Coordinates of C-alpha atoms in Angstrom, one line a residue:
X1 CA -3.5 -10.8 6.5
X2 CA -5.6 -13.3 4.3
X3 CA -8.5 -12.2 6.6
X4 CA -8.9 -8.8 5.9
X5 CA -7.3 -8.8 2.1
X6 CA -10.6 -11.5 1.6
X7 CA -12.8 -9.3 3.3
X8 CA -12.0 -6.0 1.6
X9 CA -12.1 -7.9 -1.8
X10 CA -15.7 -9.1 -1.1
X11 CA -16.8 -5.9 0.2
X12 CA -15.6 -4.3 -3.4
X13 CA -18.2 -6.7 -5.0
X14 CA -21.3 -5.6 -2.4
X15 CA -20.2 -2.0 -2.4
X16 CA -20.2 -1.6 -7.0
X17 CA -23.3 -3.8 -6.6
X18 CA -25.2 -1.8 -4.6
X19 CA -23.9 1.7 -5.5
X20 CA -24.0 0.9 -9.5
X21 CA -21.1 1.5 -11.5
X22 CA -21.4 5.2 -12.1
X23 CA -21.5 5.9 -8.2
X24 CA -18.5 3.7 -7.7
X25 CA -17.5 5.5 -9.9
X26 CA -17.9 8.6 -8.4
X27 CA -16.9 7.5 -5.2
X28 CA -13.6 6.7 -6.4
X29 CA -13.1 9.6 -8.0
X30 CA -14.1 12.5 -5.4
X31 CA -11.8 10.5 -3.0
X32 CA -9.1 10.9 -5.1
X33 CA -9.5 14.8 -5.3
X34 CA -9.1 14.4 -1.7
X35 CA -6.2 12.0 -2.1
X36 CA -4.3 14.6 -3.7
X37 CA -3.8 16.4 -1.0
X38 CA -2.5 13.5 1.4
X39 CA 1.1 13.7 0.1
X40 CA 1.5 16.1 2.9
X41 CA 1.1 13.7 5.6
X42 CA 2.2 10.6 3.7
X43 CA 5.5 12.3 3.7
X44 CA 5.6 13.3 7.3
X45 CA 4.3 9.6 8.2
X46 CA 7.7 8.3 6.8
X47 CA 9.9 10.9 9.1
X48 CA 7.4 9.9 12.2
X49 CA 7.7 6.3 11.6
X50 CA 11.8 6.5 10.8
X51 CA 12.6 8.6 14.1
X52 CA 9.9 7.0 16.4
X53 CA 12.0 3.6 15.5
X54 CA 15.6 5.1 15.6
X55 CA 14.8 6.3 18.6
X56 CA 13.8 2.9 20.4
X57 CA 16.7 1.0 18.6
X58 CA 18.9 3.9 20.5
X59 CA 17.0 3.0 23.4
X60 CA 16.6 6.9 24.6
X61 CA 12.5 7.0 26.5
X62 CA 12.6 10.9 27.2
X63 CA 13.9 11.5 23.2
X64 CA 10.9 9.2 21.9
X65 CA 8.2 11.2 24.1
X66 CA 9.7 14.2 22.5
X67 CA 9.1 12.7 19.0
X68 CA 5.7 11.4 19.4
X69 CA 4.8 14.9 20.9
X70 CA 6.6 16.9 17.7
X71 CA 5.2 14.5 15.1
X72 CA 1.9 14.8 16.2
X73 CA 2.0 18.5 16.7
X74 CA 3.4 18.4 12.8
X75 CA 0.3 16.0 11.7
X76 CA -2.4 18.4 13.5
X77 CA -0.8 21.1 11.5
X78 CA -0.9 19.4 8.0
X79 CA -4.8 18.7 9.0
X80 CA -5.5 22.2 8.7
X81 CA -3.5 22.5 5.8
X82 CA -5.1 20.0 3.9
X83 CA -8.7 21.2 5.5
X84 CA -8.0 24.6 3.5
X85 CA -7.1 22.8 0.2
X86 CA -9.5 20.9 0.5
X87 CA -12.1 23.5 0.9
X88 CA -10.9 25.6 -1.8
X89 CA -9.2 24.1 -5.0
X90 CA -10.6 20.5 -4.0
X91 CA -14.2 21.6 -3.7
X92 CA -13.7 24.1 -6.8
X93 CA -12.1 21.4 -8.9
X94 CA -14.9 19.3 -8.3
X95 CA -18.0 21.4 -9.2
X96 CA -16.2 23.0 -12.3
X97 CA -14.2 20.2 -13.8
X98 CA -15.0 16.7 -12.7
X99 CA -17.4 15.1 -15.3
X100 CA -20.8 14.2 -12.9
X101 CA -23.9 13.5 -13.9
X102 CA -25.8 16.7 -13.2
X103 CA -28.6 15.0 -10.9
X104 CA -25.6 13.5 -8.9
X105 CA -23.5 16.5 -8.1
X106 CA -25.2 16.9 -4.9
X107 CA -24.1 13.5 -3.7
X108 CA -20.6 14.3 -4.8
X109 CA -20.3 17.2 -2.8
X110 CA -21.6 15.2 0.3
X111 CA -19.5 12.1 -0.3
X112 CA -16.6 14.8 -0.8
X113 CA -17.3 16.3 2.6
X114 CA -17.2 13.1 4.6
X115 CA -14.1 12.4 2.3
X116 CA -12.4 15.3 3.8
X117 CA -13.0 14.1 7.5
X118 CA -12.0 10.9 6.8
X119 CA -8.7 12.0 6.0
X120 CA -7.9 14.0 8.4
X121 CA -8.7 11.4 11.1
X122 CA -6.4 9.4 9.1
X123 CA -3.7 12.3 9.2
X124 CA -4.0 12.2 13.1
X125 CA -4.0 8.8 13.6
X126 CA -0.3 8.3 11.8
X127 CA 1.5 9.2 15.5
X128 CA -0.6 6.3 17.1
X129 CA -0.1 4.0 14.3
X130 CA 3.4 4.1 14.1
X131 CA 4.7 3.9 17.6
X132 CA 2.6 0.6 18.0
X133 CA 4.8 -0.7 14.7
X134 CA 8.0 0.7 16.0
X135 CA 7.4 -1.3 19.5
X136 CA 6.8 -3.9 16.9
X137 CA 3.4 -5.2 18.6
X138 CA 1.7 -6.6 15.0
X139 CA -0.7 -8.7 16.8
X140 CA -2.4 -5.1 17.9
X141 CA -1.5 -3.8 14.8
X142 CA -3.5 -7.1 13.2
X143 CA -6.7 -7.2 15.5
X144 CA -7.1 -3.6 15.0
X145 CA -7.3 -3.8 11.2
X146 CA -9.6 -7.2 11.5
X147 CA -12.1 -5.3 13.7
X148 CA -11.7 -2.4 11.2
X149 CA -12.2 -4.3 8.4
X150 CA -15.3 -6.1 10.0
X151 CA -17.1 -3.2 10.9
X152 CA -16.8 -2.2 7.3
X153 CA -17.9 -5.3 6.1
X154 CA -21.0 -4.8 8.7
X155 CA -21.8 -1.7 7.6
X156 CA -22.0 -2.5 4.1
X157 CA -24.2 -5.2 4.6
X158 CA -26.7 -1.9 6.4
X159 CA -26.1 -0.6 2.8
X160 CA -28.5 -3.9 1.0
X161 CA -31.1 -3.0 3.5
X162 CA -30.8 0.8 3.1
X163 CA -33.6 2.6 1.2
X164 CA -32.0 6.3 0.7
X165 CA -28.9 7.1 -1.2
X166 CA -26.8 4.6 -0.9
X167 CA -23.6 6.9 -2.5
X168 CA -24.0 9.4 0.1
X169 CA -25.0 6.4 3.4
X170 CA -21.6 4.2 2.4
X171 CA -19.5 7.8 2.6
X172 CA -20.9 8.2 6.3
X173 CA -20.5 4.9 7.0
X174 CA -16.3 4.3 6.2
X175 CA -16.1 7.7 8.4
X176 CA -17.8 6.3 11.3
X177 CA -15.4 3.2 11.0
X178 CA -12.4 5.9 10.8
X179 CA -13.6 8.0 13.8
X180 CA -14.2 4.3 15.9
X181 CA -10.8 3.0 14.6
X182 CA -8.6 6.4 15.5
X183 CA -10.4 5.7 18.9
X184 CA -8.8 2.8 19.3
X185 CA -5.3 3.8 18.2
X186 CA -5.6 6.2 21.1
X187 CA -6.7 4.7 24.0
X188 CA -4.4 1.5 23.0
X189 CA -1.4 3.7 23.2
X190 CA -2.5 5.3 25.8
X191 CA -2.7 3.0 27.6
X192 CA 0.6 1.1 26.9
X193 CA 3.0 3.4 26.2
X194 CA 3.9 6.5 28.1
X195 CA 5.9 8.1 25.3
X196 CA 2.2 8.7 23.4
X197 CA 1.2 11.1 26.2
X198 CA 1.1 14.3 24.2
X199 CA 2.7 17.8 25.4
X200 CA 3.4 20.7 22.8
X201 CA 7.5 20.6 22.7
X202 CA 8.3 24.0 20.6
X203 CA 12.0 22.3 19.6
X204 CA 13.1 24.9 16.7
X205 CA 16.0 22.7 15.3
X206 CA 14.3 19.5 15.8
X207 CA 11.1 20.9 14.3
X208 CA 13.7 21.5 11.3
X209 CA 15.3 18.2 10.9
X210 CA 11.9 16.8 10.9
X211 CA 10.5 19.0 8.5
X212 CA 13.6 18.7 6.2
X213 CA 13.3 15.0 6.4
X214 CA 9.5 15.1 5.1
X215 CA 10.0 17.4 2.9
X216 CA 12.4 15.6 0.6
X217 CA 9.6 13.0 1.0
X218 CA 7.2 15.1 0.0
X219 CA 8.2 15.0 -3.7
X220 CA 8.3 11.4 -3.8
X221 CA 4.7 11.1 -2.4
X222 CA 3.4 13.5 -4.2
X223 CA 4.3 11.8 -7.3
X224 CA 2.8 8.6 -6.2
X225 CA -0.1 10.5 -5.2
X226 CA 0.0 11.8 -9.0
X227 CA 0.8 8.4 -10.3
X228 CA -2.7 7.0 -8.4
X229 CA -5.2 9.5 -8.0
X230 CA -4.1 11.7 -10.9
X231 CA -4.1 9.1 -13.4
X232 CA -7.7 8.4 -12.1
X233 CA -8.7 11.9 -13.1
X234 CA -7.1 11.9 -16.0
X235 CA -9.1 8.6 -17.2
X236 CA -12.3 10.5 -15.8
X237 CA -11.4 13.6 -18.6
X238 CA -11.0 11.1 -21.8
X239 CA -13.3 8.3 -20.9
X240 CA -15.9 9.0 -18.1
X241 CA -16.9 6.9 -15.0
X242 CA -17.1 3.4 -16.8
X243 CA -13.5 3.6 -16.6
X244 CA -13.0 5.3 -13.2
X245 CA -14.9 2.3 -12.3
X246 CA -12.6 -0.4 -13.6
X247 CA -9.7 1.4 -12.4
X248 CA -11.2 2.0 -8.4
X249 CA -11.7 -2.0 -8.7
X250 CA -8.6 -2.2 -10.2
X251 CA -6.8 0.0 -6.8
X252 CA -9.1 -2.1 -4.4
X253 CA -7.0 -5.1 -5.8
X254 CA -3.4 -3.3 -5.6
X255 CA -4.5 -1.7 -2.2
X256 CA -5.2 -5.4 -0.6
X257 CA -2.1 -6.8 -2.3
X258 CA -0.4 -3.7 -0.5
X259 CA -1.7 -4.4 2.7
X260 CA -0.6 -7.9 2.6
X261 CA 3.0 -7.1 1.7
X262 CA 3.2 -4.2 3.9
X263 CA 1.7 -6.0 7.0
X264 CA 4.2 -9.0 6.5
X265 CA 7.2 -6.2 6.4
X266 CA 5.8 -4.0 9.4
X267 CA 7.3 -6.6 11.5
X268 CA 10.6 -6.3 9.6
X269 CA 10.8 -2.5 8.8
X270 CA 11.1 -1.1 12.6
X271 CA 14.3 -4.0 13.1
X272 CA 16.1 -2.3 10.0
X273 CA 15.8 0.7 11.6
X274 CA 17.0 -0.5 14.9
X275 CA 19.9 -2.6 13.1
X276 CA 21.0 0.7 11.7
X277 CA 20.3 2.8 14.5
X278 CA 23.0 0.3 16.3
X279 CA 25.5 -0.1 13.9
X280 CA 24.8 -3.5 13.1
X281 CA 25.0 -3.2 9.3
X282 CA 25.5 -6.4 8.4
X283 CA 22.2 -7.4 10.0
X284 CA 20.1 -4.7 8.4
X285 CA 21.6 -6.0 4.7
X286 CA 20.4 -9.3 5.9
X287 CA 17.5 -8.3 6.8
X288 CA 16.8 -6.2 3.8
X289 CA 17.9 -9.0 1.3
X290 CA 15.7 -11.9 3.1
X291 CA 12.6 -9.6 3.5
X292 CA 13.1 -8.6 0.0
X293 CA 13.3 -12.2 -1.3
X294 CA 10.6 -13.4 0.6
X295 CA 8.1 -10.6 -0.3
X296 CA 8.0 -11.6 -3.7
X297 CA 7.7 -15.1 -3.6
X298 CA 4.6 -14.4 -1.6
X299 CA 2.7 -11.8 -3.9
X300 CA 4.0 -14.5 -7.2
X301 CA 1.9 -17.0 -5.0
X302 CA -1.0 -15.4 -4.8
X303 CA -1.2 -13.1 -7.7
X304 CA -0.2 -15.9 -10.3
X305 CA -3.8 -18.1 -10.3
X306 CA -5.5 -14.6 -10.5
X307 CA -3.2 -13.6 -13.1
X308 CA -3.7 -16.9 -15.5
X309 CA -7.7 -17.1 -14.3
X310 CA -8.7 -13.7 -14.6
X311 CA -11.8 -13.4 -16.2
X312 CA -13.5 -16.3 -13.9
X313 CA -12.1 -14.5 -11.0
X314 CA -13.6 -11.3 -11.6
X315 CA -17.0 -13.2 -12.9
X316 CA -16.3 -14.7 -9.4
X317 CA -15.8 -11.7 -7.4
X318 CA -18.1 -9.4 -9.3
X319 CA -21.5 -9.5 -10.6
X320 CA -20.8 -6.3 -12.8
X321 CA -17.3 -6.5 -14.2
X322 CA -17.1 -3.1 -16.5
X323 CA -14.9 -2.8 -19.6
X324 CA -10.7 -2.9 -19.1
X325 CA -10.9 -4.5 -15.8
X326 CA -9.0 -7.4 -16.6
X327 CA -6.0 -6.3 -18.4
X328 CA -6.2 -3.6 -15.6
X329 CA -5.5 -6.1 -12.8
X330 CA -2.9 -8.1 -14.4
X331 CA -0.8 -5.0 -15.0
X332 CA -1.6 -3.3 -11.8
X333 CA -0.5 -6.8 -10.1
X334 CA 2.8 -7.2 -12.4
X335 CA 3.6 -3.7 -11.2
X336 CA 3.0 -4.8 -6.9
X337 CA 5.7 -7.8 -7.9
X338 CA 8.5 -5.2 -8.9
X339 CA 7.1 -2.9 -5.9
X340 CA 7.0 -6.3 -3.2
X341 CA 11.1 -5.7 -3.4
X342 CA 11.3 -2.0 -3.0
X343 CA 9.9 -2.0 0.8
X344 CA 12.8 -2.7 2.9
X345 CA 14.9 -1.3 0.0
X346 CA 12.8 1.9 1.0
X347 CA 13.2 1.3 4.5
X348 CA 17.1 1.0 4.0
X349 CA 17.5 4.4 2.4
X350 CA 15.0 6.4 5.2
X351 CA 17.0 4.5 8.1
X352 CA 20.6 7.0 6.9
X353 CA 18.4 10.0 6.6
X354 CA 20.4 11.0 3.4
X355 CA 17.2 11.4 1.0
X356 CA 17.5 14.3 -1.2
X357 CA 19.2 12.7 -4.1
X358 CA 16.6 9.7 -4.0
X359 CA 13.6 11.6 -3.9
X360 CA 14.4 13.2 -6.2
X361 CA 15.1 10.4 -8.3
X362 CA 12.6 8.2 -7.8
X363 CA 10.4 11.0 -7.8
X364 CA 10.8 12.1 -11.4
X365 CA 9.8 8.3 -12.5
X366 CA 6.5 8.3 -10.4
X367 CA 5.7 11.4 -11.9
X368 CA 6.5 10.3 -15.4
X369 CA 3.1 8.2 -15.6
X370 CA 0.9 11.4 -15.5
X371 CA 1.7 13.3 -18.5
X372 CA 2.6 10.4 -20.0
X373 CA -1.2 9.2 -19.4
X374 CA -2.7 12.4 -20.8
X375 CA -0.2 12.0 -23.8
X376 CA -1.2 9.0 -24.6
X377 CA -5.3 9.5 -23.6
X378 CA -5.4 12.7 -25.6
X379 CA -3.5 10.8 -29.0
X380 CA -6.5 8.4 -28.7
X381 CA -4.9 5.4 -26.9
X382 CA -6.7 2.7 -25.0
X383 CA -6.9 3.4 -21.3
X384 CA -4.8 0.3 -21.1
X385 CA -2.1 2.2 -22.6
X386 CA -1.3 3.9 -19.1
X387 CA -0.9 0.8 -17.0
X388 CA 2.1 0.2 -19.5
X389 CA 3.9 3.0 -18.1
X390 CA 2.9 2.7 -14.5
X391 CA 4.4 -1.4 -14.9
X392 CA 7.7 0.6 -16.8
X393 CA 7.9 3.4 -14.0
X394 CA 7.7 0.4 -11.0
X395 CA 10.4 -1.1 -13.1
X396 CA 12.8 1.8 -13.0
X397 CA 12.0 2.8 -9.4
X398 CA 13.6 -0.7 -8.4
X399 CA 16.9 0.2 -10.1
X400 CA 17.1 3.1 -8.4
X401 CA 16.8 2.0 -5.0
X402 CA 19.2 -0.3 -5.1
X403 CA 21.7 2.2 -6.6
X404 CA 21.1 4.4 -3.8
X405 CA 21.1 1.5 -1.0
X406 CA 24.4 0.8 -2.2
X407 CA 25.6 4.4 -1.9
X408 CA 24.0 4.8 1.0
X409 CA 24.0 2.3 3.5
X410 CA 26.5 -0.2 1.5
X411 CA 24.7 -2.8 0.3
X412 CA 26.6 -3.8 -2.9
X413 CA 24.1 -4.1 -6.4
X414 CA 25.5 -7.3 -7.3
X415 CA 24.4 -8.8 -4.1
X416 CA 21.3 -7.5 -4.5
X417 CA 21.2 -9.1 -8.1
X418 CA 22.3 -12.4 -7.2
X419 CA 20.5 -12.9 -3.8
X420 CA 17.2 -11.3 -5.3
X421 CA 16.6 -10.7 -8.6
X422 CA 17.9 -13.8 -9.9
X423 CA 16.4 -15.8 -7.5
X424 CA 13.2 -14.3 -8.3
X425 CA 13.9 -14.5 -12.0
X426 CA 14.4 -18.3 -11.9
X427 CA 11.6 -18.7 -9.9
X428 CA 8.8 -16.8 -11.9
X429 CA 10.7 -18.5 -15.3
X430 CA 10.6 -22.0 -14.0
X431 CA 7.0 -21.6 -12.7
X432 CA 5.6 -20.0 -15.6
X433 CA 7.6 -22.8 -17.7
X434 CA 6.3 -26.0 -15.8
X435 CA 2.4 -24.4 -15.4
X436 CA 2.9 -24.2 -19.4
X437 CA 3.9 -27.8 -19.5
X438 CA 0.8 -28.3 -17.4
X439 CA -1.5 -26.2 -19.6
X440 CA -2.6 -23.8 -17.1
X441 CA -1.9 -21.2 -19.8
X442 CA -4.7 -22.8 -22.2
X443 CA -7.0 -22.7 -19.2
X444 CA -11.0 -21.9 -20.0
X445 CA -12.0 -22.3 -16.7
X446 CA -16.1 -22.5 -16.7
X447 CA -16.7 -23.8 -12.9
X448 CA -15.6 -23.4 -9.2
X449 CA -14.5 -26.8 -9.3
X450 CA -12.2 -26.6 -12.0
X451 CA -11.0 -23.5 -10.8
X452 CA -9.7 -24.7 -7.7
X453 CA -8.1 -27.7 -9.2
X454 CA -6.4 -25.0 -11.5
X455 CA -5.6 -23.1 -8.4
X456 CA -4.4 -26.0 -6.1
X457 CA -1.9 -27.1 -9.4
X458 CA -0.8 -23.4 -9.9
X459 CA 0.1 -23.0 -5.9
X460 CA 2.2 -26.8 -5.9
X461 CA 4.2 -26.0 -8.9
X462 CA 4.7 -22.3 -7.0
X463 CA 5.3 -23.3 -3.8
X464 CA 7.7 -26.2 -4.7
X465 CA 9.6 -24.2 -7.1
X466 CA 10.2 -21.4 -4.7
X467 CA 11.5 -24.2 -2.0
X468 CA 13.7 -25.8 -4.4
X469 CA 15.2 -22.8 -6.4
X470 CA 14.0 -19.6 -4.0
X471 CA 15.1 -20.9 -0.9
X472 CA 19.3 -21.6 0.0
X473 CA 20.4 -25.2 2.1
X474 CA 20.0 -22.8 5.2
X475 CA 16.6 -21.6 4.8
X476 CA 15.2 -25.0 3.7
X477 CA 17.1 -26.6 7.0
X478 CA 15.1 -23.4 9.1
X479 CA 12.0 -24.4 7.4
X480 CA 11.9 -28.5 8.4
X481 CA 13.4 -27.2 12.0
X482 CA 10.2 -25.2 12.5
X483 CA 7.8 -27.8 10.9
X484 CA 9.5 -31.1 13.5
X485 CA 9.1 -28.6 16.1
X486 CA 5.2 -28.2 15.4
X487 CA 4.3 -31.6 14.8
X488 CA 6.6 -33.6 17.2
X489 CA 4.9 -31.6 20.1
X490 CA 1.4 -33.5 18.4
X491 CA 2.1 -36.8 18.1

């Protein structure tokens, strides 16, 4: 997980190097027109990766063929959908409305093309992706994404050495990786798991259920979608690529943060399922409160030294660091620590297939963000100002979940309060109170050297307060059982 959320953070720094701001900027942009249109499968990928799960923790082979086959028949469907989109108001939108320098709006329309294919390998891929999670096989799951992530990084280094356009080469480049990686999905499951061996089922109810699940998913998807890419065009209308440069650097941070938390609960997220699946509700509130827990401690940990260092970091990790980067990381991170606790909430929620009410919900505070940006842009407000609602929306989303985890699957408020939140509370208090103390707050931080110092003091303060305070008698006792267990074998 450290592997690859290094890697795609050094490969921001070569890729805005090479390309210059304004084509990273343009990058970022024209694949967030294309973005737009994902909601479609990103709410279909939660109903695939729900019923491919429920079905294993049921235990019924012939029923999880049948899903895989249904779900991918679904997935090939929303790939045309999103092809026509694409084609028409996506490739309208951006040779009428997106603000391009006119010399580059060839590019765009290249980079938008190979945008559109990568997308729809992604859409495809989902089936694949999910039944190796719900067999629960992360090590696949991990080597996949570190030979994804390498080839990337590969590529990119082609980029230093390439003398055409460089915009249009790196947009080519992250599809071949795509095409190579969907591959590899394939032939995996394939290979393994007989239940990924497609035939077209025409099951008219279960067709339904699926659809009506998704569907109610739909809305909250789109208003992330809304909340991500549509903020990103928004900033593009009042303030240009500069900014829709800051703020792609700004998404490469949340998306490895992202991938971090969401690879450490991929191994936890199918067993919720399952728990529920077998009426062992006790153990899925368990498992939903520990997962929780633990999830934040471990974005505090390593978002805090970037948090209280960031200007040397991004002088660190970037040659070019353009205007509002800064502020724009520390909020976009604040806003990953409230969203760390909402997975397995999430996950608890999808697992009763009762979604209507929460989608709703939740989705009318993701949405919130996007007017609320133009409002704000359009009054003459920093760009700033729209992370502020994005951190407030995060916030809210939070309460919600926990409302409808307790009217849903059972799992009281207050035990989410006292098992999380305030364990989480005291923890980010007392940390933030003793690195005080310390002066890491004062910190001017002008070398490497003193950096890490700063970094090595911020972690041991972290780490020992989350041991001390995070962790209950039990946990502590698991954790020295594991440790004799690894060295006694060594001495």
């Amino acid at each position: 997980m450290f592997l690859v959320m290094g890697i795609t953070l050094y490969m921001s720094r070569i890729v805005l190097e090479q390309l210059g701001v304004s084509d990273y900027g343009i990058y970022s942009l024209v694949g967030g027109i294309v973005a737009l249109f994902g909601f479609l499968n990103s709410s279909m990928s939660s109903a695939t990766q729900r019923y491919l799960a429920f079905d294993l923790g049921k235990k019924d082979e012939k029923k999880l063929q049948k899903t895989f086959s249904v779900t991918l028949t679904i997935h090939f469907a929303i790939a045309f959908i999103i092809l026509f989109f694409a084609e028409t108001i996506g490739l309208w939108y951006l040779n009428y409305h997106v603000v391009l320098p006119p010399d580059r709006l060839f590019a765009a329309n290249i980079v938008y093309q190979f945008s559109v294919l990568t997308a729809l390998i992604g859409i495809i891929q989902v089936p694949y992706d999910s039944l190796i999670i719900a067999y629960e096989k992360m090590n696949i799951y991990a080597y996949i994404s570190i030979v994804e992530v390498c080839l990337k990084l590969g590529l990119v280094f082609l980029l230093v050495v390439y003398g055409g356009d460089k915009l249009i080469a790196y947009s080519v480049m992250i599809f071949l990786v795509s095409f190579i990686v969907r591959i590899a999905y394939q032939v995996y499951c394939r290979r393994n798991y007989t239940a990924s061996k497609y035939s077209f089922k025409y099951d008219k109810i279960y067709f339904k259920e699926l659809i009506n699940f998704s569907g109610w998913s739909l809305f909250g998807n789109l208003a992330v979608i809304l909340k991500i890419q549509g903020i990103n065009v928004i900033l593009n209308l009042f303030y240009g690529l500069v900014v829709n440069s800051a703020y792609a650097l700004t998404q490469q941070v949340n998306t490895a943060v992202y991938l971090f938390i969401t690879n450490f609960q991929k191994a936890v997220n199918p067993q919720i399922i399952k728990a529920y699946s077998s009426d062992d509700i006790s153990k899925m509130h368990h498992l939903i409160l520990i997962s929780s827990k633990y999830s934040y401690f471990l974005i505090f940990i390593i978002t805090i030294p970037v948090i209280l260092n960031i200007n040397y970091v991004l002088s660190l990790w970037l040659k070019v660091v353009p205007p509002h980067t800064n502020v724009f990381v520390i909020l976009i991170l604040i806003s990953s620590l409230f969203e760390s606790m909402s997975g397995p909430l999430i996950k608890g929620i999808q697992s009763s297939g009762k979604i209507k009410n929460y989608q709703i919900f939740v989705s009318i505070v993701f949405m919130a963000p996007f007017p609320i940006a133009y409002f704000l842009l359009s009054d003459g407000m920093a760009p700033e100002s729209v992370f502020y609602s994005i951190v407030v929306s995060h916030f809210c989303a939070l309460g919600i979940r926990c409302y409808f985890c307790q009217r849903l699957i059972g799992l009281k408020i207050i035990k989410f309060i006292e098992e999380v939140i305030f364990k989480t509370i005291l923890v980010t208090f007392l940390s933030l109170l003793i690195l005080f103390l310390f002066g890491c707050f004062n910190s001017y931080t002008q070398s490497f050297s003193n950096f890490l110092i700063d970094t090595l003091i911020i972690e041991v303060v972290v780490i020992l307060v989350v041991f001390l305070i995070g962790m209950t008698n039990i946990e502590r006792k698991k954790i020295f059982s594991f440790i004799k267990s690894k060295v006694y074998p060594l001495c």
